[in-house]
Amino acid sequence: MPEHHTTLTQTRHAFLIIAHHEPEVLRALLSQLDHPRADIYLHIDARADALFAQAATWRPAQARLTLTEERLSVYWGDVSQVQTELMLFARALADGPHAYYHLLSGVDQLTQDVAQWMAFCDARQGTEFVHFFAEEKTRKELTKRIGRYHLFTLHLRDKHTLAHRLTTPVRNTALALQCALGIHRHTDGTPRKGSNWVSITEDFCRYLTQRAPQIARRYRHTLCGDEIFLQTALWNSPFRHHLHSTADDIAEASLRAIDWERGSPYTYRAEDAEALRKSKAFVARKFDGSFHL
């Protein structure tokens, strides 16, 4: 059984949001989460000052909203994503206990009422809603992402900048040399990968944050570690036996609707609304300013 097991009846839920744009979608999400049992922790990217200024004026009617003073610049594929998630988990845990810790992006929307989502999780206390991709599909990818040293990950997505043009050859040469020399970084246990948007218990949140310094060090110079660190920690712990589902189905495992078939991921439109509301997911990603539920 997980350590520090507690019985949580009608305890508040923590909703942890990472945002950097789309203020209309974010405001709609906060409105959907406005419930007496909701504690909302909102991280605004350090580069998004205009959005931070807007968010500072928002006051939910019933939920508690905490705008985190610690703001990181979050870059795709970089350890900054891991650091931000760990910071949010720790911040919310300090105000606990919470029945669940739900990690969300600022471009998410709920497909059902937040009270229904909380009730669904409450009825399954002790269950971890975490998605895992099928192991055989990701084995080679994991070797590349966390088995090698990835340099200059801050500039991976800045394709039209001088920094990207200068660092890309260095990064690629370093990776090629590691492959040629057979360099493999040490991994703790069996590495696993899945969607980084999860709903986890108080017990596992504590387990994870207690290991935060080691995790942050381990996932420096890895690629997209945010899709790996939590799954790996959980899979190699007693919490593995408390998963809601081990199926390679995001909606089934983590109660999220994320469409990787039509996009990276697909941006939902008005014509998708009915199907989303009828799905088994309680939250969907992603949306833009042209439409929100």
CSV table of C-alpha atoms in Angstrom, one decimal:
chain,number,residue,atom,x,y,z
A,1,MET,CA,0.0,0.0,0.0
A,2,PRO,CA,1.2,3.6,-0.6
A,3,GLU,CA,2.9,5.2,2.4
A,4,HIS,CA,1.0,7.9,4.4
A,5,HIS,CA,-2.3,6.5,3.4
A,6,THR,CA,-5.2,8.7,4.5
A,7,THR,CA,-9.0,8.7,4.2
A,8,LEU,CA,-10.1,11.8,2.3
A,9,THR,CA,-13.8,12.5,2.4
A,10,GLN,CA,-15.1,15.7,0.9
A,11,THR,CA,-11.6,17.1,1.0
A,12,ARG,CA,-10.7,20.0,-1.3
A,13,HIS,CA,-9.2,19.3,-4.7
A,14,ALA,CA,-6.1,21.1,-6.1
A,15,PHE,CA,-6.1,22.2,-9.7
A,16,LEU,CA,-2.6,23.1,-10.9
A,17,ILE,CA,-2.5,25.1,-14.2
A,18,ILE,CA,0.5,25.9,-16.4
A,19,ALA,CA,-0.4,28.8,-18.7
A,20,HIS,CA,1.4,31.2,-21.1
A,21,HIS,CA,-1.2,32.5,-23.6
A,22,GLU,CA,-4.9,32.4,-24.6
A,23,PRO,CA,-6.4,34.5,-21.8
A,24,GLU,CA,-10.0,33.9,-23.0
A,25,VAL,CA,-9.6,30.1,-22.8
A,26,LEU,CA,-7.8,30.4,-19.4
A,27,ARG,CA,-10.5,32.6,-18.0
A,28,ALA,CA,-13.2,30.2,-19.2
A,29,LEU,CA,-11.3,27.3,-17.5
A,30,LEU,CA,-11.1,29.2,-14.2
A,31,SER,CA,-14.8,29.8,-14.4
A,32,GLN,CA,-15.5,26.1,-14.9
A,33,LEU,CA,-13.3,25.3,-11.9
A,34,ASP,CA,-15.1,27.9,-9.6
A,35,HIS,CA,-16.4,25.6,-6.9
A,36,PRO,CA,-16.2,25.7,-3.1
A,37,ARG,CA,-14.0,22.6,-2.9
A,38,ALA,CA,-11.5,23.9,-5.5
A,39,ASP,CA,-8.0,25.2,-4.7
A,40,ILE,CA,-6.6,26.6,-8.0
A,41,TYR,CA,-2.8,27.2,-8.3
A,42,LEU,CA,-2.0,29.1,-11.5
A,43,HIS,CA,1.6,29.4,-12.9
A,44,ILE,CA,2.0,32.1,-15.6
A,45,ASP,CA,5.2,31.8,-17.7
A,46,ALA,CA,7.8,34.4,-16.7
A,47,ARG,CA,7.7,35.8,-20.3
A,48,ALA,CA,4.0,36.4,-20.2
A,49,ASP,CA,3.8,39.6,-18.2
A,50,ALA,CA,0.6,40.8,-19.8
A,51,LEU,CA,-1.3,37.6,-19.0
A,52,PHE,CA,0.1,37.7,-15.4
A,53,ALA,CA,-1.3,41.2,-15.0
A,54,GLN,CA,-4.7,40.1,-16.2
A,55,ALA,CA,-4.7,37.0,-14.0
A,56,ALA,CA,-3.8,39.2,-10.9
A,57,THR,CA,-7.2,40.9,-11.2
A,58,TRP,CA,-9.3,37.7,-11.4
A,59,ARG,CA,-11.3,36.7,-8.4
A,60,PRO,CA,-13.3,33.5,-8.5
A,61,ALA,CA,-16.6,33.6,-6.6
A,62,GLN,CA,-16.1,30.3,-4.7
A,63,ALA,CA,-12.8,28.7,-5.4
A,64,ARG,CA,-9.5,29.8,-3.9
A,65,LEU,CA,-7.1,31.1,-6.5
A,66,THR,CA,-3.4,31.3,-5.9
A,67,LEU,CA,-1.3,33.0,-8.5
A,68,THR,CA,2.2,31.6,-7.9
A,69,GLU,CA,4.8,34.2,-7.2
A,70,GLU,CA,7.6,31.9,-8.4
A,71,ARG,CA,7.5,32.1,-12.2
A,72,LEU,CA,9.7,30.1,-14.5
A,73,SER,CA,10.2,30.4,-18.3
A,74,VAL,CA,8.9,27.1,-19.6
A,75,TYR,CA,10.4,25.8,-22.8
A,76,TRP,CA,9.2,22.8,-24.8
A,77,GLY,CA,11.3,19.7,-24.4
A,78,ASP,CA,13.3,21.3,-21.6
A,79,VAL,CA,13.7,20.5,-17.9
A,80,SER,CA,11.9,23.7,-17.1
A,81,GLN,CA,8.6,21.9,-17.7
A,82,VAL,CA,9.6,19.3,-15.1
A,83,GLN,CA,10.7,22.0,-12.6
A,84,THR,CA,7.4,23.9,-13.0
A,85,GLU,CA,5.3,20.8,-12.4
A,86,LEU,CA,7.3,19.8,-9.4
A,87,MET,CA,7.0,23.4,-8.0
A,88,LEU,CA,3.2,23.4,-8.4
A,89,PHE,CA,2.8,20.0,-6.8
A,90,ALA,CA,4.9,21.1,-3.8
A,91,ARG,CA,3.1,24.5,-3.5
A,92,ALA,CA,-0.3,22.8,-3.4
A,93,LEU,CA,0.9,20.0,-1.1
A,94,ALA,CA,2.0,22.6,1.4
A,95,ASP,CA,-1.7,23.8,1.7
A,96,GLY,CA,-3.0,20.2,1.9
A,97,PRO,CA,-4.4,17.8,2.4
A,98,HIS,CA,-6.2,17.6,-1.0
A,99,ALA,CA,-8.2,14.7,-2.3
A,100,TYR,CA,-6.5,15.0,-5.7
A,101,TYR,CA,-3.9,17.1,-7.5
A,102,HIS,CA,-5.1,17.7,-11.1
A,103,LEU,CA,-2.4,19.0,-13.5
A,104,LEU,CA,-3.9,21.1,-16.3
A,105,SER,CA,-2.7,23.4,-19.1
A,106,GLY,CA,-4.0,26.9,-19.6
A,107,VAL,CA,-5.7,25.8,-22.9
A,108,ASP,CA,-7.8,23.0,-21.3
A,109,GLN,CA,-11.5,23.0,-20.9
A,110,LEU,CA,-13.8,20.8,-18.8
A,111,THR,CA,-16.2,18.6,-20.7
A,112,GLN,CA,-18.3,18.0,-17.7
A,113,ASP,CA,-19.1,19.9,-14.5
A,114,VAL,CA,-16.2,20.1,-12.0
A,115,ALA,CA,-18.4,18.7,-9.3
A,116,GLN,CA,-18.9,15.5,-11.3
A,117,TRP,CA,-15.2,15.2,-11.9
A,118,MET,CA,-14.4,15.6,-8.2
A,119,ALA,CA,-17.2,13.1,-7.3
A,120,PHE,CA,-15.8,10.6,-9.8
A,121,CYS,CA,-12.3,10.8,-8.2
A,122,ASP,CA,-13.7,10.8,-4.6
A,123,ALA,CA,-15.5,7.5,-5.3
A,124,ARG,CA,-12.1,6.0,-6.3
A,125,GLN,CA,-9.9,7.4,-3.5
A,126,GLY,CA,-6.4,6.0,-3.7
A,127,THR,CA,-6.5,5.6,-7.4
A,128,GLU,CA,-3.9,7.3,-9.7
A,129,PHE,CA,-5.2,8.7,-12.9
A,130,VAL,CA,-2.0,8.6,-15.0
A,131,HIS,CA,-1.6,7.6,-18.6
A,132,PHE,CA,1.2,5.3,-19.9
A,133,PHE,CA,2.0,4.7,-23.6
A,134,ALA,CA,2.5,1.0,-24.5
A,135,GLU,CA,6.0,0.1,-23.4
A,136,GLU,CA,6.9,-1.6,-26.7
A,137,LYS,CA,6.1,1.5,-28.6
A,138,THR,CA,8.3,3.8,-26.6
A,139,ARG,CA,11.4,1.8,-25.8
A,140,LYS,CA,13.7,3.2,-28.5
A,141,GLU,CA,12.3,6.7,-28.0
A,142,LEU,CA,13.0,6.6,-24.2
A,143,THR,CA,16.6,5.5,-25.0
A,144,LYS,CA,17.0,8.6,-27.1
A,145,ARG,CA,15.2,11.0,-24.8
A,146,ILE,CA,16.7,10.2,-21.4
A,147,GLY,CA,19.6,7.8,-22.3
A,148,ARG,CA,21.5,10.6,-24.0
A,149,TYR,CA,22.6,14.1,-23.0
A,150,HIS,CA,20.6,16.8,-24.9
A,151,LEU,CA,22.3,20.1,-25.1
A,152,PHE,CA,20.8,23.6,-25.6
A,153,THR,CA,17.2,22.4,-25.2
A,154,LEU,CA,16.1,26.0,-24.6
A,155,HIS,CA,16.5,26.6,-28.3
A,156,LEU,CA,14.9,23.6,-29.7
A,157,ARG,CA,11.7,25.4,-30.8
A,158,ASP,CA,13.3,28.8,-31.8
A,159,LYS,CA,13.9,27.7,-35.4
A,160,HIS,CA,14.1,31.2,-36.8
A,161,THR,CA,16.7,32.5,-34.3
A,162,LEU,CA,20.5,32.7,-34.4
A,163,ALA,CA,20.7,30.8,-31.2
A,164,HIS,CA,18.9,27.8,-32.8
A,165,ARG,CA,21.1,27.9,-35.9
A,166,LEU,CA,24.3,28.0,-33.8
A,167,THR,CA,23.3,25.4,-31.2
A,168,THR,CA,21.6,22.8,-33.5
A,169,PRO,CA,24.9,21.5,-35.1
A,170,VAL,CA,26.5,21.2,-31.6
A,171,ARG,CA,23.5,19.3,-30.2
A,172,ASN,CA,23.3,16.9,-33.2
A,173,THR,CA,27.1,16.3,-33.1
A,174,ALA,CA,27.0,15.6,-29.4
A,175,LEU,CA,24.2,13.1,-29.9
A,176,ALA,CA,26.0,11.4,-32.8
A,177,LEU,CA,29.1,11.0,-30.7
A,178,GLN,CA,27.2,9.5,-27.8
A,179,CYS,CA,25.7,6.9,-30.1
A,180,ALA,CA,29.0,6.1,-31.6
A,181,LEU,CA,30.7,5.7,-28.3
A,182,GLY,CA,27.8,3.8,-26.7
A,183,ILE,CA,27.1,6.3,-24.0
A,184,HIS,CA,24.0,5.6,-22.0
A,185,ARG,CA,22.8,7.6,-19.1
A,186,HIS,CA,21.9,5.6,-16.0
A,187,THR,CA,18.2,5.2,-15.4
A,188,ASP,CA,16.5,4.3,-12.1
A,189,GLY,CA,14.3,1.3,-12.6
A,190,THR,CA,12.2,0.9,-15.7
A,191,PRO,CA,11.6,4.2,-17.6
A,192,ARG,CA,8.0,4.8,-18.8
A,193,LYS,CA,6.4,7.5,-20.8
A,194,GLY,CA,2.8,9.0,-21.0
A,195,SER,CA,0.8,12.1,-21.1
A,196,ASN,CA,2.0,14.6,-18.5
A,197,TRP,CA,-1.5,15.8,-17.7
A,198,VAL,CA,-2.5,13.7,-14.7
A,199,SER,CA,-4.7,13.5,-11.5
A,200,ILE,CA,-2.8,12.1,-8.6
A,201,THR,CA,-3.4,11.4,-4.9
A,202,GLU,CA,-2.1,13.2,-1.8
A,203,ASP,CA,0.1,10.2,-1.1
A,204,PHE,CA,1.7,10.0,-4.5
A,205,CYS,CA,2.1,13.8,-4.6
A,206,ARG,CA,4.1,13.6,-1.4
A,207,TYR,CA,6.1,10.7,-2.6
A,208,LEU,CA,7.0,12.6,-5.8
A,209,THR,CA,7.9,15.9,-4.2
A,210,GLN,CA,10.1,14.3,-1.6
A,211,ARG,CA,12.2,13.2,-4.6
A,212,ALA,CA,12.0,16.5,-6.4
A,213,PRO,CA,15.7,17.5,-6.1
A,214,GLN,CA,16.9,14.1,-7.5
A,215,ILE,CA,14.3,14.2,-10.3
A,216,ALA,CA,15.3,17.8,-11.3
A,217,ARG,CA,19.0,16.7,-11.5
A,218,ARG,CA,18.2,13.5,-13.3
A,219,TYR,CA,16.1,15.1,-16.0
A,220,ARG,CA,18.6,17.9,-16.8
A,221,HIS,CA,19.7,17.6,-20.4
A,222,THR,CA,17.0,15.1,-21.3
A,223,LEU,CA,14.4,15.6,-24.0
A,224,CYS,CA,10.7,16.0,-23.0
A,225,GLY,CA,11.3,14.7,-19.5
A,226,ASP,CA,7.9,16.0,-18.5
A,227,GLU,CA,6.3,13.0,-20.2
A,228,ILE,CA,8.7,10.6,-18.4
A,229,PHE,CA,9.6,11.6,-14.9
A,230,LEU,CA,6.2,11.1,-13.2
A,231,GLN,CA,5.4,7.9,-15.1
A,232,THR,CA,8.8,6.5,-14.3
A,233,ALA,CA,8.6,7.4,-10.6
A,234,LEU,CA,5.1,5.9,-10.3
A,235,TRP,CA,5.9,2.7,-12.3
A,236,ASN,CA,8.8,1.9,-10.0
A,237,SER,CA,6.9,2.5,-6.8
A,238,PRO,CA,4.0,0.8,-4.9
A,239,PHE,CA,1.6,3.3,-6.5
A,240,ARG,CA,1.9,1.2,-9.7
A,241,HIS,CA,-0.7,-1.1,-8.2
A,242,HIS,CA,-3.3,1.8,-7.8
A,243,LEU,CA,-3.6,2.9,-11.4
A,244,HIS,CA,-7.1,3.6,-12.7
A,245,SER,CA,-6.1,1.9,-16.0
A,246,THR,CA,-2.9,0.6,-17.7
A,247,ALA,CA,-4.5,0.8,-21.2
A,248,ASP,CA,-2.8,3.0,-23.8
A,249,ASP,CA,-5.9,5.3,-23.9
A,250,ILE,CA,-5.5,8.8,-22.4
A,251,ALA,CA,-9.2,9.3,-21.8
A,252,GLU,CA,-9.5,5.9,-20.0
A,253,ALA,CA,-6.3,6.3,-18.0
A,254,SER,CA,-6.2,10.0,-17.1
A,255,LEU,CA,-9.7,11.2,-17.9
A,256,ARG,CA,-8.4,13.6,-20.5
A,257,ALA,CA,-9.4,14.0,-24.2
A,258,ILE,CA,-6.3,14.7,-26.2
A,259,ASP,CA,-6.4,14.0,-30.0
A,260,TRP,CA,-3.0,13.2,-31.4
A,261,GLU,CA,-4.4,11.7,-34.6
A,262,ARG,CA,-5.6,15.1,-36.1
A,263,GLY,CA,-2.9,17.4,-34.7
A,264,SER,CA,0.0,17.8,-32.3
A,265,PRO,CA,-2.3,17.8,-30.5
A,266,TYR,CA,-5.5,18.8,-32.3
A,267,THR,CA,-7.2,22.1,-31.5
A,268,TYR,CA,-10.9,21.4,-30.7
A,269,ARG,CA,-13.6,23.3,-32.6
A,270,ALA,CA,-17.3,24.0,-32.1
A,271,GLU,CA,-18.3,20.9,-34.1
A,272,ASP,CA,-16.4,18.7,-31.5
A,273,ALA,CA,-18.4,20.0,-28.5
A,274,GLU,CA,-21.1,17.3,-28.5
A,275,ALA,CA,-18.7,14.4,-28.8
A,276,LEU,CA,-16.5,15.8,-26.1
A,277,ARG,CA,-19.4,16.2,-23.7
A,278,LYS,CA,-20.4,12.6,-24.4
A,279,SER,CA,-16.9,11.2,-23.9
A,280,LYS,CA,-15.5,9.5,-20.8
A,281,ALA,CA,-13.1,12.4,-20.3
A,282,PHE,CA,-13.7,15.2,-17.8
A,283,VAL,CA,-11.3,17.6,-19.4
A,284,ALA,CA,-10.0,18.2,-23.0
A,285,ARG,CA,-6.9,19.8,-24.5
A,286,LYS,CA,-6.5,21.9,-26.4
A,287,PHE,CA,-8.5,25.1,-27.3
A,288,ASP,CA,-7.7,28.5,-28.7
A,289,GLY,CA,-9.5,31.9,-28.5
A,290,SER,CA,-11.8,31.0,-31.4
A,291,PHE,CA,-13.8,28.5,-29.3
A,292,HIS,CA,-14.1,27.2,-25.8
A,293,LEU,CA,-16.7,25.0,-24.1
